[in-house]
Structures are given as structure tokens and as C-alpha cells.
Amino acid sequence: MTQYSRRSLLKGAALPALGTFALPTLAAAIQTNSSPQQRPRMKITDIRTAQVNVHGPQTHVRVYTDSGLYGQGESTDAAVGTASLVRSFRRILIGQDPLNVEALWERVRVSGIFAGAQGGQYITALTGIEIALWDLAGKILGLPVYQLLGGKFRDKVRIYCDSDMDDPLGPESDKKLPWIKSKGFTAMKIDLDEAKDPARFDSVNWTASNGEIDRMVKWVAHVRESIPKEMDLACDMHGRYDAPTGKKVAKALEPFRLLWLEEPVPPEDIDAMADIRHSTSTPICCGENLYMRWGYTELLQKQAADIIMPDIQKVGGLSEAKKIANMAQAYYIPFAPHCVVSPIGQMASAHVCAAVPNFLVCEWHWINHVDLWTTFVKEGEIIVNGYITVTDKPGIGVEMDEDAAKKAQIKGTPWFEPNL
Ligand code: MG
């Protein structure tokens, strides 16, 4: 039998994987710059952004290295203003080893303790960089991101369709509900908040009248009757209402056995959320506007939600989302990420969903942008029969089609232009 040294085995394992992604000369250059233990050595040389507006603003972030490889990440929702924040983080990151993902994340976070690093745009900007660093690490090492996160519990990740409907009783519903069913989704979501409801008595206060609650029940009943019995239905109140409304709506919807009722009240008062949760058999879901582990500690300790829904493109990144999911598992609480981004962010989220035991379902929110969705990455459609098969390609494993993506570019913003 042929004898192999540890070094020759590592070399043999690394080269084909890199070769599938990068030019052979690039792989050779990385090997040349590697340590005796074959740990690739490279430095961050630039960080660039491109901004699009699809379901709200998204900032795409690329981290470049002296090897020629780059990683790509995406941040969302709180992404307005993140391009300048990303630029400001360059002074911390340029020249650093990109494989120390968590150490770089921590350096940027603690450097901003007095500059808003507790959440919002600061952490959203950091999130885009963190995701790009994981993509880059996967490309450098020739491994999919889920592998770097500890391996996968499942090959396929269940996706729910946000129906993004203004009126679930109108003609839009007649088109969308059969389409959602035809695509094989096993779960979907509707919104219940309606600013223009004629039963509202006040245009500022969101205490729902009985007329508004009756309208919500009617919407849910109609959708529930129009979709297959087996399909799960979630309902979102977008954190607009108050505590008494949240309790009444959760109680009124109990007969429908919802997958969840989302953010009946705003997320800041954990006790109010807990009060609603403990008043009803309707599962309460929240968390899309909470940040990092510290945003979830009180929510979990008080068991204020039945299900948590971190937005992986703003919560702090892939590793941070995994840590939050692991924290939730200790309370037997499932993890159902909020997700409103392109196939790049969606596949990045899928790697995390594959890598945690308590994953329930992940959102997809581009039903009003299907043409852009299917062309945004070179791999085309990534959701098949309501599931994403997590790719084995290095990194996140999908690559932007820039001609398609540029159609959504925010006017006047840079498109991955180098920083001078
Ligand atoms: Mg929501």
C-alpha cells in the first residue's frame, strides 16, 4: 500500500477543491504562500460594496485578498448608510488574515462600543462583512460554509413563502395562493396589519377595534380555506399594535392552529411579548429586529416567544445566528430565520439552517420579484419544491450575475469600485 505523509494528503485534498473554483495558477499561488501546515496565508486588501433596492435596501459586500480570491456577503433592512460604515471598518481589517473570522468580527464590534455597535446599521454593516469572510474562508479552504460551521444536520432546508399581499381577499390572492401551492411550498405567511382599515378610529394609535380584529380573522379564514390543509400558515403583525390588541388577536386566531403569530407588539418590551405568549395557545414568533446574542438573552430567559426569527443578514452574521440558534435550543425553542434577501443571502442563511438542530423553516420574500430572483445568481433557481438543497460548492456556493443584479442598483451608489 502506498504510504502518504499528512502533508501530501492535505495537499491532495485541498488542490482539487480549489481547482473547481479558482484558476489553477491561483491555487498554486495560494499553496506557495501557505505555511508548512498548509494553512493558507493571505491578507485582506480591500472591501467594496454595491447597493440594490429590491425588498428594501440591500448592501452587497466583497472582501478582497492579495491572493486574488474574494468573498461575498449581503446585509439588509438596516442597510441604509451601511456602505460608509463598511468603508470605515477598512482601517481595522486591511492587512489582516481573513481566516480569523470571529476575531475580526469581535475587533470591529468592540471598536464601536461608543458608536452604536449594540445593533442597527453598525451591526448590519458588520454582518455583511462577516458573511463575506465566511464565503471567502470556504473558497480558500475549498469547503462549503456549512462545513466550517460544524457540518450539517440536513441536506435540504425548508422554505416558506411570504405572500406579500396587500389584500388577501382580492384578485392578488386568487393568483398568488395557487402559485404558492404549485411551487411546492409547505408553509406561507400573510400580513395582518392594515393602516388603511376603515374600522380604524385613529390614524396614529394602533389599538385595534373589534372591526379590525374581525377583518384579520376574515383574512386568515379565507387564506386557510384556500390553501391545502397540510400547508402551514403564519401571520405577521409587524410589531405595530399594542398589548391588549396582541392578546385579543392571538386568542381570536387560536382555532386556525397557526404556525405562528409574528410580533403582535414591538420587540423592545420583552415582558409585554411574554404576557401575550403566556395568554394564548397561538405560537408567538419574534426577533427580526433584535441583534446579536445579547438581543436574545432576556427574550429566551423569560421564554417570551415560542419561536425565534433572527434576520441572519443583520443579526451579526452566520456564526452569530448559529450561536443564537444554539442558545434557543437550550430552551427548546425552534429557529425560523427572517429572510428578505437575494439568492446570495438566502443560500448563506441555508448554510446556517443546515448546521443547527432546532431549525424549523426559513423565509423567502421575493414573490414580487421572481424574474430578478431567478437570474440574480448564475446558478438560477435555488428553491425547488419549497426546499433549498444546501450546496457543496466552496463558500456560500452561489455567484452573482452582475448584469442581472445591476438592474436593482441604487442610483448614484458605487458598484464594487475599488477604494483609493
Ligand atoms: Mg415580520
Short mmCIF file of C-alpha atoms and ligand atoms in Angstrom, two decimals:
data_model
loop_
_atom_site.label_atom_id
_atom_site.label_comp_id
_atom_site.label_asym_id
_atom_site.label_seq_id
_atom_site.Cartn_x
_atom_site.Cartn_y
_atom_site.Cartn_z
CA MET A 1 0.00 0.00 0.00
CA THR A 2 1.28 3.47 -0.85
CA GLN A 3 2.30 5.47 2.20
CA TYR A 4 1.20 9.11 2.36
CA SER A 5 2.50 11.78 4.66
CA ARG A 6 -0.01 14.02 6.44
CA ARG A 7 1.26 16.89 4.31
CA SER A 8 0.78 15.09 0.99
CA LEU A 9 -2.75 14.06 1.98
CA LEU A 10 -3.66 17.63 2.90
CA LYS A 11 -2.16 18.91 -0.32
CA GLY A 12 -4.03 16.31 -2.35
CA ALA A 13 -7.31 17.11 -0.62
CA ALA A 14 -7.01 20.87 -0.96
CA LEU A 15 -5.94 21.20 -4.56
CA PRO A 16 -8.89 19.64 -6.41
CA ALA A 17 -11.36 21.58 -4.30
CA LEU A 18 -9.65 24.88 -5.04
CA GLY A 19 -9.28 23.88 -8.67
CA THR A 20 -13.02 23.57 -9.08
CA PHE A 21 -13.47 27.16 -8.04
CA ALA A 22 -10.36 29.07 -8.96
CA LEU A 23 -7.80 29.17 -11.74
CA PRO A 24 -5.03 26.58 -11.32
CA THR A 25 -2.48 29.41 -11.13
CA LEU A 26 -4.45 30.92 -8.24
CA ALA A 27 -4.48 27.62 -6.36
CA ALA A 28 -0.75 27.28 -6.96
CA ALA A 29 -0.14 30.80 -5.68
CA ILE A 30 -2.10 30.03 -2.51
CA GLN A 31 -0.07 26.88 -1.93
CA THR A 32 3.15 28.84 -2.45
CA ASN A 33 2.06 31.26 0.23
CA SER A 34 0.99 28.55 2.64
CA SER A 35 2.58 27.64 5.91
CA PRO A 36 4.30 24.26 6.37
CA GLN A 37 1.00 23.04 7.89
CA GLN A 38 -0.75 24.03 4.65
CA ARG A 39 -2.79 26.76 6.32
CA PRO A 40 -3.17 29.32 3.54
CA ARG A 41 -1.69 32.69 4.40
CA MET A 42 -3.17 35.78 2.85
CA LYS A 43 -4.16 39.31 3.71
CA ILE A 44 -7.27 41.42 3.25
CA THR A 45 -6.54 44.12 0.66
CA ASP A 46 -9.89 45.86 0.11
CA ILE A 47 -13.58 45.84 0.99
CA ARG A 48 -16.09 47.07 -1.58
CA THR A 49 -19.85 47.44 -1.74
CA ALA A 50 -22.75 47.52 -4.17
CA GLN A 51 -26.22 48.61 -3.10
CA VAL A 52 -29.52 47.37 -4.52
CA ASN A 53 -33.13 48.01 -3.65
CA VAL A 54 -35.44 45.00 -4.01
CA HIS A 55 -37.32 44.17 -0.81
CA GLY A 56 -35.93 47.30 0.79
CA PRO A 57 -32.25 48.20 0.62
CA GLN A 58 -29.56 45.52 0.49
CA THR A 59 -25.81 46.09 0.63
CA HIS A 60 -23.60 43.50 -1.07
CA VAL A 61 -20.12 43.40 0.44
CA ARG A 62 -16.96 41.92 -1.06
CA VAL A 63 -13.77 41.28 0.92
CA TYR A 64 -10.71 41.05 -1.35
CA THR A 65 -7.33 39.43 -0.63
CA ASP A 66 -3.81 39.52 -2.01
CA SER A 67 -4.41 36.00 -3.39
CA GLY A 68 -6.99 37.24 -5.88
CA LEU A 69 -9.82 35.41 -4.10
CA TYR A 70 -12.70 37.42 -2.68
CA GLY A 71 -15.70 36.61 -0.52
CA GLN A 72 -19.19 37.99 -0.91
CA GLY A 73 -21.79 38.81 1.72
CA GLU A 74 -25.14 40.59 1.90
CA SER A 75 -26.82 42.75 4.53
CA THR A 76 -30.36 44.06 4.62
CA ASP A 77 -33.17 46.14 6.14
CA ALA A 78 -30.94 48.34 8.30
CA ALA A 79 -28.65 48.59 5.25
CA VAL A 80 -29.20 52.30 4.52
CA GLY A 81 -25.92 54.01 5.33
CA THR A 82 -24.01 50.76 5.76
CA ALA A 83 -21.71 51.39 2.75
CA SER A 84 -19.96 54.23 4.57
CA LEU A 85 -19.77 52.14 7.76
CA VAL A 86 -18.23 49.25 5.80
CA ARG A 87 -15.70 51.71 4.39
CA SER A 88 -14.90 52.93 7.90
CA PHE A 89 -14.15 49.35 9.06
CA ARG A 90 -11.37 49.05 6.44
CA ARG A 91 -8.83 50.58 8.81
CA ILE A 92 -9.35 47.61 11.17
CA LEU A 93 -9.47 44.91 8.50
CA ILE A 94 -6.94 45.76 5.76
CA GLY A 95 -3.78 43.66 6.14
CA GLN A 96 -5.45 41.13 8.46
CA ASP A 97 -5.68 37.35 7.97
CA PRO A 98 -9.24 36.76 6.64
CA LEU A 99 -9.43 33.26 8.14
CA ASN A 100 -9.70 34.65 11.68
CA VAL A 101 -13.37 35.40 11.06
CA GLU A 102 -14.58 35.57 14.66
CA ALA A 103 -11.59 37.57 15.90
CA LEU A 104 -12.07 40.15 13.11
CA TRP A 105 -15.80 40.35 13.91
CA GLU A 106 -15.03 40.96 17.58
CA ARG A 107 -12.43 43.65 16.80
CA VAL A 108 -14.92 45.61 14.68
CA ARG A 109 -17.68 45.16 17.27
CA VAL A 110 -15.72 46.29 20.31
CA SER A 111 -14.18 49.19 18.38
CA GLY A 112 -17.72 50.57 18.03
CA ILE A 113 -18.98 50.24 21.60
CA PHE A 114 -19.44 54.02 21.76
CA ALA A 115 -20.53 54.29 18.12
CA GLY A 116 -23.69 52.19 18.03
CA ALA A 117 -22.26 48.65 18.00
CA GLN A 118 -25.25 47.40 20.02
CA GLY A 119 -27.41 46.95 16.89
CA GLY A 120 -28.89 48.76 13.89
CA GLN A 121 -26.81 49.87 10.95
CA TYR A 122 -23.48 49.29 12.70
CA ILE A 123 -24.14 45.57 13.23
CA THR A 124 -25.86 45.25 9.84
CA ALA A 125 -22.69 46.58 8.16
CA LEU A 126 -20.56 44.19 10.23
CA THR A 127 -22.93 41.37 9.25
CA GLY A 128 -22.29 41.90 5.52
CA ILE A 129 -18.54 41.69 6.15
CA GLU A 130 -18.84 38.60 8.39
CA ILE A 131 -20.83 36.73 5.71
CA ALA A 132 -18.26 37.73 3.06
CA LEU A 133 -15.48 36.44 5.34
CA TRP A 134 -17.18 33.03 5.68
CA ASP A 135 -17.67 32.86 1.91
CA LEU A 136 -14.00 33.74 1.48
CA ALA A 137 -12.88 31.18 4.09
CA GLY A 138 -14.84 28.48 2.27
CA LYS A 139 -13.26 29.44 -1.04
CA ILE A 140 -9.77 29.50 0.47
CA LEU A 141 -10.19 26.10 2.13
CA GLY A 142 -12.30 24.50 -0.61
CA LEU A 143 -15.21 23.78 1.73
CA PRO A 144 -18.89 24.79 1.88
CA VAL A 145 -19.79 27.22 4.67
CA TYR A 146 -21.97 24.68 6.50
CA GLN A 147 -18.86 22.54 6.90
CA LEU A 148 -17.00 25.43 8.52
CA LEU A 149 -19.97 25.90 10.87
CA GLY A 150 -19.59 22.35 12.16
CA GLY A 151 -21.32 20.28 9.48
CA LYS A 152 -24.93 19.75 8.52
CA PHE A 153 -27.93 18.18 10.25
CA ARG A 154 -29.92 18.11 6.99
CA ASP A 155 -29.33 18.28 3.24
CA LYS A 156 -32.45 20.28 2.41
CA VAL A 157 -33.71 23.42 4.13
CA ARG A 158 -37.47 24.03 4.29
CA ILE A 159 -38.54 27.43 2.94
CA TYR A 160 -41.81 29.32 3.49
CA CYS A 161 -43.21 31.82 1.02
CA ASP A 162 -44.10 35.30 2.26
CA SER A 163 -47.10 36.13 0.05
CA ASP A 164 -46.50 39.91 0.27
CA MET A 165 -50.21 40.67 -0.34
CA ASP A 166 -51.97 43.96 0.32
CA ASP A 167 -55.41 42.33 0.36
CA PRO A 168 -55.71 38.56 0.94
CA LEU A 169 -59.36 38.72 -0.21
CA GLY A 170 -58.63 40.46 -3.52
CA PRO A 171 -57.59 39.33 -7.04
CA GLU A 172 -53.91 39.27 -5.98
CA SER A 173 -54.79 36.41 -3.65
CA ASP A 174 -56.56 34.50 -6.47
CA LYS A 175 -53.26 34.49 -8.37
CA LYS A 176 -50.74 34.10 -5.60
CA LEU A 177 -52.27 31.33 -3.48
CA PRO A 178 -52.41 28.79 -6.38
CA TRP A 179 -48.90 29.87 -7.45
CA ILE A 180 -47.51 29.24 -3.92
CA LYS A 181 -49.15 25.81 -3.90
CA SER A 182 -47.86 25.00 -7.40
CA LYS A 183 -44.30 25.76 -6.32
CA GLY A 184 -44.49 23.09 -3.63
CA PHE A 185 -44.14 25.34 -0.58
CA THR A 186 -45.26 23.67 2.64
CA ALA A 187 -45.72 26.94 4.53
CA MET A 188 -46.60 30.57 3.80
CA LYS A 189 -47.18 33.90 5.53
CA ILE A 190 -49.61 36.80 5.27
CA ASP A 191 -49.56 40.25 6.87
CA LEU A 192 -52.43 41.27 9.15
CA ASP A 193 -51.59 44.94 9.84
CA GLU A 194 -53.55 47.35 7.67
CA ALA A 195 -53.04 51.08 8.10
CA LYS A 196 -55.98 51.89 5.82
CA ASP A 197 -58.52 49.66 7.55
CA PRO A 198 -61.79 51.69 7.58
CA ALA A 199 -62.52 50.25 11.03
CA ARG A 200 -59.53 52.17 12.50
CA PHE A 201 -60.65 55.01 14.76
CA ASP A 202 -57.29 56.77 14.95
CA SER A 203 -54.56 57.18 12.34
CA VAL A 204 -51.73 57.14 14.89
CA ASN A 205 -52.68 54.75 17.69
CA TRP A 206 -52.70 51.05 16.75
CA THR A 207 -55.18 49.70 19.33
CA ALA A 208 -57.26 47.51 17.01
CA SER A 209 -61.04 47.90 17.11
CA ASN A 210 -63.29 44.86 17.05
CA GLY A 211 -63.94 45.70 13.39
CA GLU A 212 -60.22 45.45 12.63
CA ILE A 213 -59.90 42.17 14.52
CA ASP A 214 -62.90 40.77 12.62
CA ARG A 215 -61.19 41.79 9.35
CA MET A 216 -57.98 39.96 10.43
CA VAL A 217 -59.97 36.81 11.27
CA LYS A 218 -61.72 37.03 7.88
CA TRP A 219 -58.38 37.27 6.06
CA VAL A 220 -56.94 34.30 7.94
CA ALA A 221 -60.10 32.21 7.42
CA HIS A 222 -60.10 32.92 3.67
CA VAL A 223 -56.43 32.02 3.19
CA ARG A 224 -56.71 28.98 5.47
CA GLU A 225 -59.63 27.65 3.39
CA SER A 226 -57.84 28.39 0.10
CA ILE A 227 -54.62 26.51 0.77
CA PRO A 228 -54.04 22.80 1.41
CA LYS A 229 -54.81 21.54 4.90
CA GLU A 230 -51.19 20.39 5.28
CA MET A 231 -49.70 23.80 4.44
CA ASP A 232 -48.65 25.81 7.48
CA LEU A 233 -49.82 29.43 7.76
CA ALA A 234 -48.01 32.19 9.66
CA CYS A 235 -49.38 35.72 10.23
CA ASP A 236 -47.34 38.90 10.76
CA MET A 237 -48.50 41.97 12.73
CA HIS A 238 -45.16 43.78 12.12
CA GLY A 239 -44.87 44.93 15.73
CA ARG A 240 -47.32 47.78 15.14
CA TYR A 241 -50.04 47.05 17.69
CA ASP A 242 -50.26 47.26 21.49
CA ALA A 243 -50.52 44.71 24.30
CA PRO A 244 -54.34 44.42 24.59
CA THR A 245 -54.65 44.10 20.80
CA GLY A 246 -51.96 41.42 20.70
CA LYS A 247 -53.78 39.35 23.31
CA LYS A 248 -57.16 39.67 21.57
CA VAL A 249 -55.80 38.77 18.11
CA ALA A 250 -53.79 35.80 19.40
CA LYS A 251 -56.91 34.48 21.16
CA ALA A 252 -59.19 35.09 18.15
CA LEU A 253 -56.83 33.16 15.85
CA GLU A 254 -56.47 30.09 18.10
CA PRO A 255 -58.92 27.94 16.05
CA PHE A 256 -56.68 28.28 12.96
CA ARG A 257 -53.68 26.49 14.55
CA LEU A 258 -51.23 28.97 13.03
CA LEU A 259 -47.57 28.14 12.51
CA TRP A 260 -47.07 31.39 14.41
CA LEU A 261 -48.33 34.94 15.05
CA GLU A 262 -45.40 37.28 14.40
CA GLU A 263 -44.55 40.30 16.54
CA PRO A 264 -48.03 41.27 17.85
CA VAL A 265 -46.24 44.07 19.74
CA PRO A 266 -42.91 45.85 19.12
CA PRO A 267 -39.85 43.85 20.18
CA GLU A 268 -38.38 46.18 22.83
CA ASP A 269 -40.63 45.24 25.78
CA ILE A 270 -39.89 41.60 26.43
CA ASP A 271 -42.40 41.44 29.31
CA ALA A 272 -45.26 42.54 27.04
CA MET A 273 -44.32 39.85 24.50
CA ALA A 274 -44.09 37.26 27.28
CA ASP A 275 -47.50 38.32 28.64
CA ILE A 276 -49.13 37.71 25.24
CA ARG A 277 -47.26 34.46 24.73
CA HIS A 278 -48.46 33.07 28.07
CA SER A 279 -52.08 34.16 27.40
CA THR A 280 -52.67 32.06 24.29
CA SER A 281 -52.17 28.73 22.55
CA THR A 282 -51.26 30.59 19.32
CA PRO A 283 -47.45 30.32 18.99
CA ILE A 284 -45.74 33.73 19.18
CA CYS A 285 -42.69 34.40 17.00
CA CYS A 286 -40.35 37.38 17.19
CA GLY A 287 -36.79 38.58 16.76
CA GLU A 288 -36.27 40.09 13.29
CA ASN A 289 -35.30 43.41 14.91
CA LEU A 290 -33.06 42.03 17.64
CA TYR A 291 -29.28 41.96 17.30
CA MET A 292 -26.58 39.52 18.35
CA ARG A 293 -26.66 37.11 21.31
CA TRP A 294 -27.33 39.93 23.75
CA GLY A 295 -30.55 40.84 21.93
CA TYR A 296 -31.88 37.35 22.63
CA THR A 297 -30.78 36.64 26.21
CA GLU A 298 -33.74 38.24 28.00
CA LEU A 299 -36.23 37.00 25.37
CA LEU A 300 -35.04 33.44 25.91
CA GLN A 301 -34.64 33.65 29.69
CA LYS A 302 -38.23 34.90 30.02
CA GLN A 303 -39.41 32.46 27.34
CA ALA A 304 -41.26 35.37 25.76
CA ALA A 305 -41.53 33.69 22.35
CA ASP A 306 -42.41 30.19 21.16
CA ILE A 307 -40.24 30.61 18.06
CA ILE A 308 -37.35 32.99 17.28
CA MET A 309 -36.71 34.56 13.88
CA PRO A 310 -33.31 36.29 13.69
CA ASP A 311 -32.61 38.05 10.40
CA ILE A 312 -29.29 36.44 9.51
CA GLN A 313 -28.37 39.37 7.20
CA LYS A 314 -28.48 41.86 10.04
CA VAL A 315 -28.26 39.97 13.35
CA GLY A 316 -24.45 39.80 13.24
CA GLY A 317 -23.80 37.13 10.62
CA LEU A 318 -23.69 33.39 10.09
CA SER A 319 -21.72 32.41 13.16
CA GLU A 320 -23.74 34.79 15.36
CA ALA A 321 -27.03 33.34 14.05
CA LYS A 322 -25.77 29.83 14.81
CA LYS A 323 -24.90 30.84 18.37
CA ILE A 324 -28.38 32.34 18.85
CA ALA A 325 -29.98 29.15 17.49
CA ASN A 326 -27.88 27.12 19.93
CA MET A 327 -28.97 29.38 22.82
CA ALA A 328 -32.62 28.87 21.79
CA GLN A 329 -32.15 25.11 21.67
CA ALA A 330 -31.33 25.17 25.38
CA TYR A 331 -34.89 26.48 25.92
CA TYR A 332 -36.41 24.01 23.40
CA ILE A 333 -37.29 26.96 21.17
CA PRO A 334 -37.17 26.49 17.37
CA PHE A 335 -35.24 28.73 14.97
CA ALA A 336 -37.11 30.16 11.93
CA PRO A 337 -34.97 32.91 10.32
CA HIS A 338 -36.45 36.04 8.78
CA CYS A 339 -35.03 36.39 5.25
CA VAL A 340 -35.80 39.03 2.59
CA VAL A 341 -32.60 38.98 0.53
CA SER A 342 -31.19 37.78 -2.81
CA PRO A 343 -30.20 34.16 -3.51
CA ILE A 344 -26.74 35.01 -2.14
CA GLY A 345 -28.08 35.84 1.33
CA GLN A 346 -30.74 33.13 1.06
CA MET A 347 -28.13 30.42 0.40
CA ALA A 348 -25.91 31.88 3.15
CA SER A 349 -28.89 31.54 5.52
CA ALA A 350 -29.46 27.98 4.29
CA HIS A 351 -25.94 27.00 5.40
CA VAL A 352 -26.79 28.14 8.96
CA CYS A 353 -30.21 26.43 8.85
CA ALA A 354 -28.48 23.19 7.83
CA ALA A 355 -25.98 23.50 10.68
CA VAL A 356 -28.36 23.80 13.68
CA PRO A 357 -30.58 21.07 15.17
CA ASN A 358 -33.59 23.25 16.04
CA PHE A 359 -34.21 24.72 12.57
CA LEU A 360 -37.94 24.96 11.73
CA VAL A 361 -38.37 26.88 8.45
CA CYS A 362 -36.72 29.88 6.68
CA GLU A 363 -38.44 32.77 4.91
CA TRP A 364 -38.37 33.62 1.18
CA HIS A 365 -39.70 37.08 0.33
CA TRP A 366 -39.12 37.79 -3.39
CA ILE A 367 -42.54 36.67 -4.72
CA ASN A 368 -42.97 40.15 -6.26
CA HIS A 369 -39.50 39.95 -7.91
CA VAL A 370 -39.42 36.43 -9.36
CA ASP A 371 -37.66 37.41 -12.62
CA LEU A 372 -34.83 39.05 -10.71
CA TRP A 373 -34.76 36.17 -8.20
CA THR A 374 -34.18 33.51 -10.88
CA THR A 375 -31.44 35.50 -12.64
CA PHE A 376 -29.64 37.18 -9.72
CA VAL A 377 -27.09 34.34 -9.40
CA LYS A 378 -25.53 32.24 -12.15
CA GLU A 379 -26.94 29.07 -10.55
CA GLY A 380 -30.53 30.21 -11.36
CA GLU A 381 -33.42 28.99 -9.18
CA ILE A 382 -32.20 27.61 -5.85
CA ILE A 383 -35.63 26.79 -4.30
CA VAL A 384 -37.08 23.54 -5.63
CA ASN A 385 -40.40 22.20 -4.32
CA GLY A 386 -40.21 24.51 -1.32
CA TYR A 387 -36.71 23.48 -0.25
CA ILE A 388 -33.13 24.63 -0.81
CA THR A 389 -30.58 21.86 -1.21
CA VAL A 390 -27.51 23.22 0.54
CA THR A 391 -24.71 23.37 -1.98
CA ASP A 392 -21.38 21.56 -1.56
CA LYS A 393 -19.51 24.20 -3.57
CA PRO A 394 -16.80 26.14 -1.68
CA GLY A 395 -18.03 29.12 0.34
CA ILE A 396 -21.68 30.13 0.10
CA GLY A 397 -21.69 28.43 -3.29
CA VAL A 398 -23.64 30.85 -5.48
CA GLU A 399 -22.20 33.60 -7.66
CA MET A 400 -23.82 36.93 -8.55
CA ASP A 401 -24.82 37.52 -12.18
CA GLU A 402 -23.81 41.16 -12.26
CA ASP A 403 -25.82 42.06 -15.38
CA ALA A 404 -29.00 40.89 -13.63
CA ALA A 405 -28.14 42.26 -10.18
CA LYS A 406 -27.25 45.69 -11.56
CA LYS A 407 -30.85 46.18 -12.66
CA ALA A 408 -31.65 46.78 -8.98
CA GLN A 409 -28.68 49.06 -8.27
CA ILE A 410 -29.50 52.14 -6.19
CA LYS A 411 -28.75 55.11 -8.45
CA GLY A 412 -25.60 57.03 -7.64
CA THR A 413 -24.07 54.30 -5.45
CA PRO A 414 -20.74 52.53 -6.23
CA TRP A 415 -20.71 49.05 -7.80
CA PHE A 416 -17.78 47.26 -6.15
CA GLU A 417 -15.49 50.10 -7.19
CA PRO A 418 -12.05 49.93 -5.58
CA ASN A 419 -11.34 52.19 -2.64
CA LEU A 420 -8.46 54.54 -3.38
MG MG B 1 -42.01 40.28 10.30
#
